[in-house]
XYZ file of C-alpha atoms in Angstrom:
733
model
C 101.197 -16.586 -40.155
C 102.001 -19.525 -38.023
C 101.626 -17.461 -34.901
C 98.224 -16.185 -36.012
C 97.229 -19.695 -37.007
C 98.177 -21.028 -33.586
C 96.124 -18.331 -31.934
C 93.093 -19.168 -34.067
C 93.596 -22.895 -33.405
C 93.691 -22.314 -29.654
C 90.508 -20.241 -29.817
C 88.901 -23.019 -31.854
C 89.896 -25.640 -29.243
C 88.528 -23.484 -26.459
C 85.251 -23.139 -28.357
C 85.092 -26.889 -28.875
C 85.653 -27.499 -25.161
C 83.015 -24.925 -24.265
C 80.602 -26.525 -26.716
C 81.211 -29.909 -25.153
C 80.706 -28.545 -21.686
C 77.510 -26.775 -22.705
C 76.195 -29.900 -24.424
C 77.079 -31.983 -21.395
C 75.332 -29.525 -19.144
C 72.266 -29.431 -21.381
C 72.158 -33.227 -21.582
C 72.605 -33.485 -17.853
C 69.847 -31.020 -17.140
C 67.610 -32.641 -19.718
C 68.404 -36.120 -18.418
C 67.819 -35.157 -14.815
C 64.640 -33.359 -15.697
C 63.350 -36.309 -17.620
C 64.518 -38.704 -14.895
C 62.711 -36.814 -12.227
C 59.581 -36.419 -14.232
C 59.718 -40.033 -15.406
C 59.405 -41.402 -11.897
C 55.638 -41.607 -11.844
C 53.002 -43.651 -10.054
C 49.699 -44.219 -11.809
C 46.622 -45.136 -9.784
C 42.883 -44.994 -10.451
C 41.055 -41.884 -9.349
C 38.381 -43.921 -7.625
C 36.859 -47.337 -7.132
C 33.524 -48.746 -5.977
C 33.784 -51.756 -3.667
C 31.903 -53.526 -0.900
C 32.518 -56.471 1.378
C 31.144 -59.242 -0.794
C 34.217 -59.851 -2.960
C 37.584 -58.495 -4.046
C 37.570 -55.869 -6.802
C 40.487 -55.335 -9.192
C 41.734 -51.776 -9.077
C 42.139 -51.998 -12.839
C 38.351 -52.430 -13.131
C 38.090 -48.668 -12.658
C 39.606 -48.252 -16.130
C 43.115 -47.377 -14.899
C 45.673 -50.075 -14.193
C 48.035 -49.290 -11.293
C 51.609 -48.986 -12.534
C 54.950 -47.253 -12.005
C 57.476 -45.890 -14.491
C 60.898 -44.294 -14.512
C 62.288 -46.346 -11.627
C 65.572 -47.942 -12.673
C 66.690 -49.526 -9.407
C 66.519 -53.311 -9.324
C 65.388 -53.593 -5.703
C 62.333 -51.414 -5.319
C 60.033 -51.599 -2.295
C 56.333 -51.236 -3.060
C 54.017 -50.747 -0.081
C 50.250 -50.531 -0.386
C 48.343 -49.365 2.689
C 44.541 -49.159 3.032
C 42.921 -47.098 5.774
C 40.334 -49.900 5.992
C 39.703 -53.120 4.093
C 41.887 -55.873 2.659
C 44.479 -55.856 -0.132
C 45.941 -58.730 -2.155
C 47.821 -59.359 -5.372
C 47.492 -62.649 -7.221
C 50.631 -62.570 -9.375
C 53.872 -62.540 -7.404
C 56.510 -63.754 -9.868
C 59.949 -62.576 -8.842
C 58.708 -60.717 -5.783
C 60.038 -60.914 -2.253
C 57.764 -60.132 0.696
C 58.996 -57.086 2.547
C 59.988 -57.691 6.139
C 57.451 -56.419 8.639
C 54.563 -56.239 6.177
C 51.583 -58.509 5.870
C 51.619 -61.212 3.264
C 50.516 -59.879 -0.091
C 48.598 -62.973 -1.251
C 45.831 -65.074 0.209
C 48.451 -67.124 1.976
C 48.830 -66.301 5.673
C 52.090 -68.048 6.437
C 54.915 -66.360 8.281
C 52.866 -63.346 9.329
C 54.472 -60.605 11.440
C 52.922 -59.780 14.776
C 50.828 -56.826 13.554
C 49.006 -58.964 10.964
C 45.951 -60.978 11.805
C 46.448 -64.721 11.930
C 43.651 -65.194 9.446
C 44.115 -64.746 5.712
C 42.434 -61.986 3.763
C 42.581 -59.432 6.521
C 45.602 -57.398 5.473
C 45.300 -53.641 5.397
C 48.928 -53.212 4.347
C 51.111 -55.281 2.066
C 54.700 -54.838 0.941
C 56.841 -56.511 -1.693
C 60.258 -56.046 -3.312
C 61.137 -56.443 -6.986
C 62.066 -54.706 -10.207
C 59.820 -52.178 -11.876
C 58.554 -54.809 -14.317
C 57.842 -57.344 -11.561
C 56.043 -54.780 -9.456
C 53.915 -53.656 -12.418
C 52.915 -57.253 -13.088
C 51.791 -57.568 -9.467
C 50.019 -54.192 -9.428
C 47.949 -55.263 -12.427
C 46.375 -57.886 -10.118
C 46.007 -55.608 -7.058
C 42.548 -56.085 -5.531
C 40.628 -54.445 -2.690
C 37.798 -55.683 -0.475
C 35.893 -53.491 1.985
C 35.572 -54.382 5.646
C 32.128 -52.942 6.261
C 33.276 -49.618 7.662
C 31.181 -47.908 4.944
C 33.141 -44.720 4.708
C 35.495 -43.668 1.951
C 38.739 -45.486 2.684
C 42.003 -44.419 1.083
C 44.728 -46.555 -0.455
C 48.328 -45.331 -0.540
C 50.953 -46.773 -2.904
C 54.577 -45.907 -2.076
C 57.682 -46.766 -4.113
C 61.053 -46.537 -2.405
C 64.388 -48.286 -2.485
C 64.494 -51.530 -0.556
C 66.722 -51.786 2.462
C 64.653 -49.585 4.748
C 60.996 -49.268 5.702
C 59.252 -46.169 4.429
C 56.647 -44.401 6.555
C 54.473 -42.276 4.280
C 53.114 -40.344 7.274
C 56.572 -38.951 8.188
C 58.270 -39.251 4.801
C 61.200 -40.903 6.570
C 62.905 -44.275 6.245
C 63.702 -46.645 9.093
C 66.152 -49.497 9.267
C 66.904 -52.052 11.938
C 70.519 -53.139 12.211
C 71.215 -56.301 14.202
C 74.670 -56.393 15.789
C 75.446 -58.661 18.698
C 76.516 -56.967 21.917
C 76.598 -53.307 20.875
C 76.492 -50.410 23.321
C 74.688 -47.109 22.733
C 77.740 -45.023 21.776
C 78.873 -47.561 19.165
C 75.319 -47.790 17.810
C 75.140 -43.995 17.518
C 78.456 -43.850 15.668
C 77.507 -46.689 13.336
C 74.126 -45.140 12.516
C 75.817 -41.940 11.283
C 78.657 -43.672 9.421
C 79.257 -43.784 5.656
C 78.577 -47.507 5.769
C 74.935 -46.871 6.658
C 74.185 -44.199 4.055
C 70.917 -45.098 2.365
C 69.579 -43.585 -0.845
C 71.993 -40.690 -0.504
C 70.894 -39.968 3.063
C 72.975 -40.146 6.217
C 71.259 -41.842 9.123
C 70.952 -41.270 12.849
C 69.534 -43.170 15.819
C 65.792 -42.676 15.498
C 63.957 -39.870 17.261
C 60.358 -40.806 18.018
C 57.971 -37.873 18.237
C 54.480 -39.365 17.768
C 52.417 -42.425 18.594
C 52.033 -43.194 14.879
C 55.795 -43.161 14.379
C 56.327 -45.350 17.439
C 53.708 -47.798 16.185
C 55.255 -47.915 12.711
C 58.716 -48.679 14.071
C 57.349 -51.276 16.465
C 55.334 -53.095 13.812
C 58.023 -53.107 11.112
C 61.226 -53.443 13.084
C 60.180 -55.247 16.231
C 63.227 -56.009 18.377
C 64.688 -54.561 21.531
C 66.988 -51.882 20.148
C 68.772 -48.607 20.899
C 67.044 -45.344 19.927
C 68.431 -41.809 19.900
C 67.613 -40.389 23.368
C 70.096 -39.652 26.180
C 70.474 -37.523 29.323
C 74.260 -37.864 29.428
C 74.644 -34.092 28.933
C 72.467 -32.963 31.855
C 71.085 -35.512 34.254
C 67.292 -35.892 33.998
C 67.126 -33.651 30.901
C 66.540 -36.153 28.113
C 67.355 -35.058 24.565
C 67.312 -36.453 21.057
C 70.960 -36.339 20.135
C 71.099 -36.318 16.319
C 68.985 -35.770 13.221
C 66.530 -32.905 12.690
C 65.500 -33.039 16.390
C 69.130 -33.095 17.554
C 69.685 -31.377 20.903
C 65.914 -31.113 21.450
C 64.574 -31.957 24.931
C 61.807 -34.549 25.028
C 61.607 -35.493 28.740
C 62.192 -33.407 31.865
C 62.449 -35.928 34.659
C 61.901 -34.610 38.197
C 64.156 -35.486 41.087
C 61.687 -38.168 42.183
C 62.134 -39.971 38.877
C 60.060 -42.956 38.039
C 58.069 -41.500 35.193
C 55.511 -39.904 37.462
C 54.488 -37.265 34.946
C 55.856 -34.368 36.973
C 58.485 -32.281 35.193
C 61.355 -30.052 36.076
C 60.227 -26.446 36.430
C 60.833 -24.395 33.300
C 61.529 -27.453 31.140
C 59.213 -28.257 28.214
C 58.465 -31.877 27.378
C 57.653 -33.420 24.017
C 53.937 -33.964 23.425
C 54.404 -37.708 22.915
C 56.212 -39.969 25.377
C 56.092 -43.751 25.689
C 58.164 -44.607 28.737
C 57.468 -47.916 30.376
C 55.869 -47.862 33.835
C 58.178 -46.260 36.430
C 60.716 -45.333 33.779
C 63.104 -43.577 33.483
C 64.436 -44.569 36.905
C 68.217 -44.125 36.469
C 68.849 -47.492 38.134
C 72.619 -47.697 38.521
C 73.243 -44.695 36.269
C 71.176 -45.223 33.106
C 71.620 -42.417 30.567
C 70.509 -43.876 27.214
C 67.210 -45.096 25.761
C 66.288 -48.395 24.251
C 62.910 -49.718 23.058
C 61.351 -53.059 23.993
C 60.600 -55.196 20.946
C 58.392 -58.001 22.213
C 55.985 -59.157 24.893
C 53.627 -56.939 26.862
C 56.153 -54.074 26.840
C 56.614 -53.926 23.065
C 57.179 -50.358 21.899
C 57.830 -49.025 25.417
C 60.948 -46.961 26.213
C 63.416 -47.753 28.952
C 66.490 -45.948 30.228
C 69.565 -48.181 30.118
C 73.272 -48.079 30.856
C 74.933 -46.601 27.751
C 77.937 -48.887 28.172
C 75.839 -52.040 28.565
C 76.300 -54.119 25.435
C 73.512 -56.610 26.068
C 71.392 -54.905 23.393
C 71.698 -56.545 19.972
C 70.164 -53.972 17.602
C 69.652 -50.307 16.863
C 67.141 -48.349 14.767
C 68.396 -45.916 12.105
C 66.174 -43.128 10.818
C 66.732 -41.368 7.481
C 65.191 -38.075 6.449
C 64.568 -34.546 7.603
C 68.134 -33.335 7.105
C 67.719 -31.588 3.764
C 68.880 -34.453 1.537
C 67.609 -34.967 -1.993
C 66.030 -38.378 -2.354
C 66.510 -39.805 -5.828
C 64.016 -42.640 -5.738
C 60.834 -42.251 -3.730
C 57.236 -41.391 -4.243
C 53.713 -42.124 -3.113
C 50.199 -41.670 -4.431
C 46.916 -41.760 -2.549
C 43.553 -42.529 -4.092
C 40.107 -42.850 -2.583
C 37.693 -45.741 -2.767
C 34.250 -44.417 -3.578
C 31.776 -44.441 -0.719
C 30.396 -47.813 0.228
C 27.112 -46.250 1.265
C 23.846 -47.797 0.188
C 23.052 -47.334 -3.436
C 20.953 -50.058 -4.941
C 22.664 -53.373 -4.294
C 26.277 -52.125 -4.192
C 26.511 -52.459 -0.408
C 25.329 -55.592 1.336
C 24.038 -54.277 4.659
C 24.976 -57.139 6.956
C 28.525 -57.330 5.659
C 29.016 -54.330 7.918
C 30.695 -55.683 11.063
C 29.193 -52.961 13.248
C 25.691 -53.865 12.089
C 26.172 -57.625 12.356
C 27.662 -57.193 15.791
C 24.848 -55.090 17.197
C 21.951 -57.234 15.940
C 23.539 -60.409 17.316
C 24.294 -58.666 20.611
C 20.662 -57.499 20.887
C 19.461 -61.086 20.715
C 22.121 -62.222 23.177
C 21.065 -59.485 25.625
C 17.407 -60.538 25.613
C 18.282 -64.212 26.095
C 20.747 -63.288 28.835
C 18.208 -61.302 30.856
C 15.569 -64.056 30.551
C 18.176 -66.499 31.859
C 18.943 -64.118 34.745
C 15.243 -63.742 35.621
C 14.720 -67.492 35.571
C 17.759 -68.407 37.647
C 17.037 -65.745 40.287
C 13.679 -67.399 41.038
C 14.942 -70.987 40.744
C 17.784 -70.074 43.079
C 15.196 -68.815 45.592
C 13.390 -72.173 45.502
C 16.668 -74.013 45.988
C 17.512 -71.731 48.885
C 14.103 -72.421 50.453
C 14.732 -76.172 50.396
C 18.265 -75.759 51.816
C 17.264 -73.526 54.722
C 13.834 -74.910 55.694
C 10.257 -73.716 55.892
C 9.123 -70.114 55.963
C 7.049 -70.618 59.097
C 8.552 -69.043 62.166
C 7.304 -68.335 65.684
C 9.664 -66.080 67.558
C 10.297 -65.666 71.258
C 8.385 -62.380 71.132
C 5.286 -64.280 70.036
C 5.371 -66.410 73.187
C 6.112 -63.422 75.394
C 3.122 -61.627 73.963
C 0.894 -64.688 74.442
C 2.043 -65.064 78.043
C 1.522 -61.370 78.732
C -2.028 -61.530 77.385
C -2.752 -64.158 79.998
C -1.215 -62.092 82.802
C 1.899 -64.267 83.097
C 5.240 -62.665 83.902
C 7.547 -62.487 80.847
C 10.225 -64.412 82.697
C 7.907 -67.354 83.053
C 8.775 -68.548 79.532
C 12.298 -69.380 80.678
C 11.095 -71.310 83.702
C 8.548 -73.076 81.605
C 11.189 -73.987 79.058
C 13.574 -75.360 81.675
C 10.777 -77.256 83.377
C 9.609 -78.833 80.157
C 13.097 -79.817 79.090
C 13.928 -81.284 82.454
C 10.654 -83.178 82.763
C 10.111 -84.399 79.226
C 13.318 -83.960 77.217
C 16.254 -84.260 79.612
C 17.521 -87.314 77.796
C 17.405 -85.425 74.500
C 19.134 -82.385 76.053
C 21.874 -84.494 77.591
C 22.410 -86.345 74.343
C 22.721 -83.115 72.361
C 24.825 -81.363 74.966
C 22.314 -78.525 75.255
C 23.147 -75.749 77.658
C 19.893 -74.849 79.396
C 20.555 -71.145 79.757
C 18.474 -68.064 79.277
C 20.409 -67.196 76.122
C 19.510 -70.447 74.393
C 15.839 -70.562 75.242
C 14.805 -69.046 71.901
C 16.538 -71.854 70.043
C 14.806 -74.443 72.272
C 11.427 -72.918 71.720
C 11.808 -72.977 67.957
C 13.381 -76.427 67.638
C 12.110 -78.710 70.452
C 8.656 -80.171 71.048
C 8.072 -77.317 73.480
C 7.237 -75.109 70.523
C 4.420 -77.390 69.488
C 3.135 -77.557 73.039
C 3.146 -73.781 73.447
C 1.636 -73.197 70.010
C -1.280 -75.430 70.985
C -1.495 -74.033 74.500
C -1.646 -70.411 73.352
C -3.320 -70.997 69.963
C -0.336 -69.507 68.095
C -0.350 -69.990 64.315
C 2.882 -69.381 62.446
C 2.812 -66.902 59.565
C 4.141 -68.744 56.535
C 4.976 -65.778 54.304
C 8.518 -64.761 53.400
C 9.815 -61.812 51.422
C 13.115 -62.052 49.613
C 15.395 -60.163 47.240
C 18.374 -60.886 45.016
C 20.729 -58.270 43.646
C 23.173 -59.281 40.922
C 26.039 -57.744 38.996
C 27.465 -59.529 35.985
C 30.172 -58.844 33.435
C 31.087 -60.771 30.350
C 31.658 -60.755 26.656
C 32.401 -62.507 23.421
C 35.749 -62.266 21.673
C 35.590 -62.913 17.961
C 38.179 -62.917 15.217
C 38.057 -61.960 11.566
C 34.638 -61.035 10.216
C 33.084 -60.608 13.634
C 33.355 -57.966 16.293
C 33.896 -58.804 19.910
C 31.626 -57.333 22.518
C 31.451 -56.863 26.251
C 28.547 -56.306 28.601
C 27.680 -55.385 32.158
C 24.314 -56.209 33.688
C 22.849 -54.974 36.965
C 19.644 -56.649 38.132
C 17.401 -56.690 41.173
C 14.662 -59.198 41.996
C 12.152 -58.901 44.825
C 9.616 -61.572 45.661
C 7.293 -63.056 48.223
C 6.183 -66.619 48.732
C 3.832 -68.636 50.910
C 4.645 -71.930 52.534
C 1.328 -73.222 51.221
C 1.486 -76.685 52.716
C 3.982 -79.187 53.933
C 4.836 -80.043 50.349
C 4.242 -76.866 48.342
C 5.604 -73.315 48.044
C 3.839 -70.668 45.968
C 5.249 -67.231 45.169
C 5.650 -64.307 42.796
C 8.577 -62.051 41.857
C 9.419 -58.806 40.064
C 12.747 -58.155 38.374
C 14.342 -55.119 36.754
C 17.636 -55.336 34.884
C 19.845 -52.895 32.998
C 22.315 -54.249 30.447
C 25.050 -52.110 28.837
C 26.744 -53.636 25.775
C 29.734 -52.335 23.767
C 30.410 -53.761 20.295
C 34.164 -53.504 19.568
C 35.781 -50.214 20.629
C 34.451 -47.989 17.848
C 31.411 -46.666 19.695
C 28.640 -49.045 18.604
C 26.647 -49.876 21.740
C 23.218 -50.173 23.310
C 21.494 -50.170 26.677
C 18.649 -52.519 27.590
C 16.111 -51.927 30.339
C 14.022 -55.012 31.081
C 11.193 -55.788 33.502
C 9.429 -59.063 34.300
C 6.667 -60.474 36.508
C 6.902 -64.122 37.513
C 4.972 -66.778 39.411
C 6.538 -69.937 40.716
C 5.894 -73.096 42.652
C 7.960 -75.852 44.158
C 6.251 -79.178 44.856
C 7.746 -81.817 47.110
C 6.660 -85.274 46.107
C 8.702 -86.766 48.976
C 11.866 -86.026 50.901
C 14.044 -86.744 47.855
C 12.048 -85.544 44.846
C 11.015 -81.977 43.994
C 9.496 -80.298 40.956
C 9.967 -76.560 40.330
C 7.841 -74.611 37.875
C 8.334 -71.014 36.738
C 6.350 -68.753 34.379
C 7.071 -65.129 33.496
C 6.121 -62.283 31.183
C 8.347 -59.315 30.480
C 9.285 -56.429 28.255
C 12.554 -54.919 27.062
C 13.560 -51.576 25.609
C 16.933 -51.168 23.893
C 18.412 -47.770 23.004
C 20.976 -48.373 20.244
C 23.904 -46.384 18.849
C 25.487 -47.754 15.665
C 28.634 -46.380 14.032
C 28.183 -46.353 10.260
C 31.468 -44.657 9.373
C 34.313 -45.650 11.683
C 36.750 -43.096 10.275
C 34.401 -40.134 10.838
C 32.479 -41.563 13.825
C 29.182 -41.052 12.008
C 26.394 -42.693 13.980
C 22.714 -43.554 13.807
C 20.421 -44.314 16.744
C 17.324 -46.391 17.332
C 14.937 -47.763 19.924
C 14.011 -51.452 19.834
C 11.153 -52.790 21.969
C 10.242 -56.396 22.605
C 7.920 -58.552 24.709
C 8.675 -61.936 26.222
C 6.976 -64.971 27.682
C 9.237 -67.565 29.209
C 9.281 -70.371 31.720
C 11.117 -73.306 33.187
C 10.410 -76.821 34.468
C 12.934 -78.383 36.810
C 13.134 -81.848 38.386
C 15.316 -82.298 41.481
C 16.523 -85.543 43.045
C 18.243 -85.218 46.430
C 20.500 -87.567 48.368
C 22.103 -86.915 51.752
C 25.289 -88.405 53.161
C 25.732 -87.270 56.753
C 25.978 -83.454 56.597
C 26.543 -83.336 52.798
C 23.573 -83.228 50.467
C 23.534 -83.708 46.682
C 20.786 -82.047 44.672
C 20.939 -83.432 41.155
C 18.602 -81.890 38.647
C 17.495 -81.623 35.050
C 15.892 -78.482 33.686
C 14.065 -77.386 30.539
C 13.725 -73.687 29.641
C 11.608 -72.149 26.903
C 10.917 -68.623 25.723
C 9.118 -66.655 23.061
C 10.135 -63.096 22.177
C 8.410 -60.676 19.829
C 10.687 -57.897 18.561
C 8.900 -54.826 17.231
C 9.933 -53.193 13.971
C 11.907 -49.969 14.288
C 13.752 -47.389 12.213
C 17.080 -45.711 12.907
C 17.584 -41.947 13.053
C 20.592 -39.832 12.181
C 22.375 -37.815 9.523
C 23.356 -40.674 7.221
C 21.817 -42.465 4.272
C 22.886 -45.699 5.960
C 19.899 -45.567 8.318
C 18.056 -48.862 8.356
C 14.487 -49.957 8.944
C 14.296 -53.316 10.710
C 11.331 -55.638 10.356
C 9.696 -57.184 13.390
C 10.663 -60.746 14.142
C 9.946 -63.584 16.540
C 12.568 -65.437 18.530
C 11.849 -68.904 19.877
C 14.350 -70.409 22.224
C 14.650 -73.566 24.281
C 17.393 -75.255 26.224
C 18.063 -78.222 28.498
C 20.339 -78.317 31.504
C 21.718 -81.034 33.774
C 23.571 -80.193 36.932
C 24.433 -80.971 40.505
C 24.322 -78.805 43.619
C 26.369 -79.936 46.603
C 25.871 -78.346 50.016
C 26.565 -78.997 53.678
C 24.672 -77.962 56.835
C 26.907 -76.582 59.569
C 25.076 -75.771 62.812
C 26.149 -72.620 64.638
C 24.795 -70.799 67.673
C 21.402 -69.390 66.752
C 22.100 -69.990 63.041
C 22.957 -72.473 60.345
C 25.753 -71.991 57.769
C 25.304 -73.759 54.417
C 28.150 -73.553 51.848
C 27.381 -74.937 48.409
C 28.945 -75.687 45.019
C 27.265 -76.111 41.621
C 28.339 -77.457 38.255
C 25.942 -77.546 35.307
C 25.966 -78.104 31.549
C 23.403 -76.501 29.212
C 22.618 -76.994 25.559
C 20.761 -74.368 23.522
C 18.272 -76.156 21.260
C 17.186 -73.055 19.348
C 17.892 -72.819 15.626
C 18.551 -69.070 15.721
C 16.446 -66.446 14.016
C 16.441 -64.303 10.888
C 16.340 -60.515 10.753
C 15.308 -58.529 7.675
C 16.128 -54.871 7.050
C 16.320 -52.286 4.312
C 17.973 -48.910 3.925
C 15.475 -46.113 4.428
C 17.053 -44.401 1.417
C 16.685 -47.519 -0.734
C 13.632 -49.473 0.396
C 13.496 -51.603 -2.755
C 16.379 -53.772 -1.584
C 15.901 -55.911 1.507
C 18.717 -57.703 3.307
C 18.568 -60.552 5.776
C 20.775 -61.750 8.609
C 20.737 -65.109 10.358
C 21.284 -64.583 14.083
C 23.553 -67.268 15.440
C 23.420 -68.815 18.900
C 26.888 -68.040 20.164
C 26.469 -69.817 23.499
C 25.238 -73.188 22.242
C 26.921 -75.397 24.850
C 27.823 -73.691 28.098
C 29.248 -74.687 31.446
C 28.061 -73.036 34.638
C 30.197 -73.112 37.776
C 28.944 -71.545 41.001
C 29.954 -71.310 44.625
C 28.277 -69.554 47.539
C 26.689 -69.913 50.931
C 23.463 -69.462 52.861
C 23.411 -68.182 56.423
C 20.093 -69.001 58.040
C 19.263 -67.365 61.398
C 16.686 -68.577 63.923
C 15.188 -65.094 63.842
C 13.807 -65.822 60.377
C 16.471 -63.911 58.401
C 18.529 -65.560 55.681
C 21.350 -64.070 53.681
C 23.316 -65.655 50.862
C 25.932 -64.719 48.323
C 27.001 -66.338 45.077
C 29.875 -66.247 42.609
C 28.830 -67.618 39.236
C 30.646 -68.103 35.915
C 29.140 -69.196 32.639
C 31.269 -69.709 29.601
C 32.407 -71.570 26.548
C 36.094 -71.953 25.836
C 37.356 -69.786 23.011
C 34.118 -67.824 22.588
C 33.145 -65.901 25.664
C 32.007 -65.875 29.270
C 29.696 -64.287 31.811
C 30.612 -63.673 35.469
C 28.008 -63.070 38.209
C 28.080 -61.765 41.748
C 24.759 -62.172 43.591
C 23.530 -61.172 47.021
C 20.290 -62.583 48.418
C 18.334 -61.690 51.555
C 14.950 -62.945 52.774
C 12.828 -62.739 55.931
C 10.147 -65.085 57.136
C 7.277 -63.492 59.019
C-alpha cells in the first residue's frame, strides 16, 4: 500500500507542477498580450486650424493621451509637417536634447530651430506616462499658411536615444574624449550600449532624410560606420543591417569626382564633403562634421587618429523585438477657404507675393528715374552736346576748292600768329595728329565756324543698359525674396541753349522675382516714356526735372499648397505716372568737383483688379487699388576731370540717403469660391530708409562719343539690398 501510495503521490506532485507551469504560461501569455495591446496612443482623427491662433487638439473631441507605458523615462516627440506646436503644461518634463522647445519660450534652442518663438514644427519632451498625458492635454497646433493638409506624428519611445519615425530606428550620440574608429566600433556593439533590448552599431546613413535627422539631433563631429580598410577605395558599411554593403566606389583619381570604379555599384545617397574621400595619408574610416558650413558632410579620416570625441550609434533593423515604442499620425483638416476659417493673408506665400509686386513696381520707377537723372548728370560732367568735327572743316574747305591739307597749315599759322603764348604755356605739340583737338578747343574753331558758316548740331543720342540683383531676407512670418532686373533706356536730347537741355527717353525693363524657394514667383515687363530738362541758373546751380508715364504687366505664379506644389496663376496690369525734381549745387576745387543735391520723387500707380486661375478653391480675386508714393533724397557726387590725349577721363563716387514718405497701401481680396468674405492686407514699405553707394567713370572723346559704367548698391542693413551694374553710351552729332 505504501508503494502504491508513493506512486500516486508522485503523480499528484507532477500534476501540480504541470498545473503551475501551465498557469504560469497562461498568465505570461495573457500578461504579454495585454501589455502589448495596452501600449496605445490616442490622437484625434482630425482638426480644423488656421494661422490666426493656436487650437487645442482636444477641441476635436478627443484628448491626446498614451496608456500602457510603464517606463519612467519616456520620450514623446511630436512632429508637424507644417505649422507650429506647443504645450502649455510642462510639470515634471525635461526637454529632449536636439528638439525644439515645447513651450512659447525660445531659450536654449538647438541649431535646427528658428531663433524666434512659436515657430517649432517638432517638439520633444521626457517624462512619465502621467506627466506626458498632462502635457498632451494642452498640446496645441497653429497653421503656417501652407494651406494643405499637414500631418502631425506623435511617437513614444524610451529616452536615451533619438527616434526617427521615418526609419523606425533609434540614434544615440556617445561623447568620449580621444577615441579612434576601431574603439568606437567596438563600443557601439558592446553590451554596455544595448538600448531597449537592441544591440547597436556605428550608424549607416542611406538617405538625405536620415542624414538630416542625425545632424539636427546629434550635431557633433563623430565617427560613423563606413570604412574602406578591407579593399582600398571600396567603401562599405561595416555593421548593422547594411553590414558589408558597398556605398562608395572611389576611382583611382579620388577626390570625390563622381566617377566610380567599373563594375562597382554605389549607394543612391552620398554626402561626402568637397574633394572627399581623398585618402590623405592613408584615411580608411568615415566621420561626420557636426558644425559650421560643413555640418552633416562626410570625410575620410585616419582610423587610428583619436582626435574625434564622439560616435553615433544606430539601433534597429536587426530583427530585435522592441518592447516600448509606437507612433500615431493624424491629419489636420484642410485649411482651404471655407467661410471665415482661413484668413487669406495669413498665408506667407500670398503675403510675400503681394508685397513683392508693389516693391517691383516701385523699383522699376526708381530705375527709370535714375537712368534719366544720371544722363543729365553725365551731360554736365562731360560738357555740351555741340560738336564740330575735323571732317566738317575738311568738307567746308573742299567746297571752296581748298586742298584738304590746308586745314593743318591754317591751324599752325593761326596758333603761331595768335595763340603761340597759349600753346607754349600749355605745352601743346603742334603736330598733324593733334590738329583735331586744337580745332575743337582753341579759338580757331570759332574763327573757322564763322568763316565757313558752320553751325554745330546740338543733338545727342544716348543709351543705358542695366542689370541688377537684390532681395529681402525676412524671418518668422515673412518670406524672403530675390529679384533680377534687366533694363534698357534709349534717349535723345537737344542742347537747347547755353543754360538748358531738353530730351526724351524710352525704357523697357524685365523683373524676375522669386518668393522663398517654394515656387511662388512672378515676372514683370514694364515700359515708360519720359521727358526731361536740366536748367542751369549759373555755373554752380542746376535744376533737373523729369516726368514719365508707364505701364506694367506682371505674370504671377502662387503656390497654394507647398506640400503638393499646387499653384494658381494670374496677370496683374498697372499704369504709372511719376516724376522727379532735383536741385544741384556744385563746387570745384582744382580738378575735383562736388555736386551736392537734394531730390524729391513722386509717383501714382493704378493697379487693375484681376482674378487667379488654376485647379484650387484657393483662387483669389483681387480688387483694384491705387498706390501713392513719395520720397526725398540728399546726396553728394564727387568727380575729377583727368585730361588725356583726344579724350577726358572722369571717375566719380556717390553717396546718398533716401527716405520713403509713403504710408503704404491696402489690398483687398476674396476667394472666388467664397465671395462673401473679403480680406485685406496692408502693404508695408520695406525700404523706408535706404543708402545708395555708387562708383563709376565717364570717358569723353573729342569725336563726340562718351561711354560710362557704374556699380551701384542700395540697401538697408538687416532687411535687404539691390546691386546694379550699368553701361552708358552716347554720341553727339
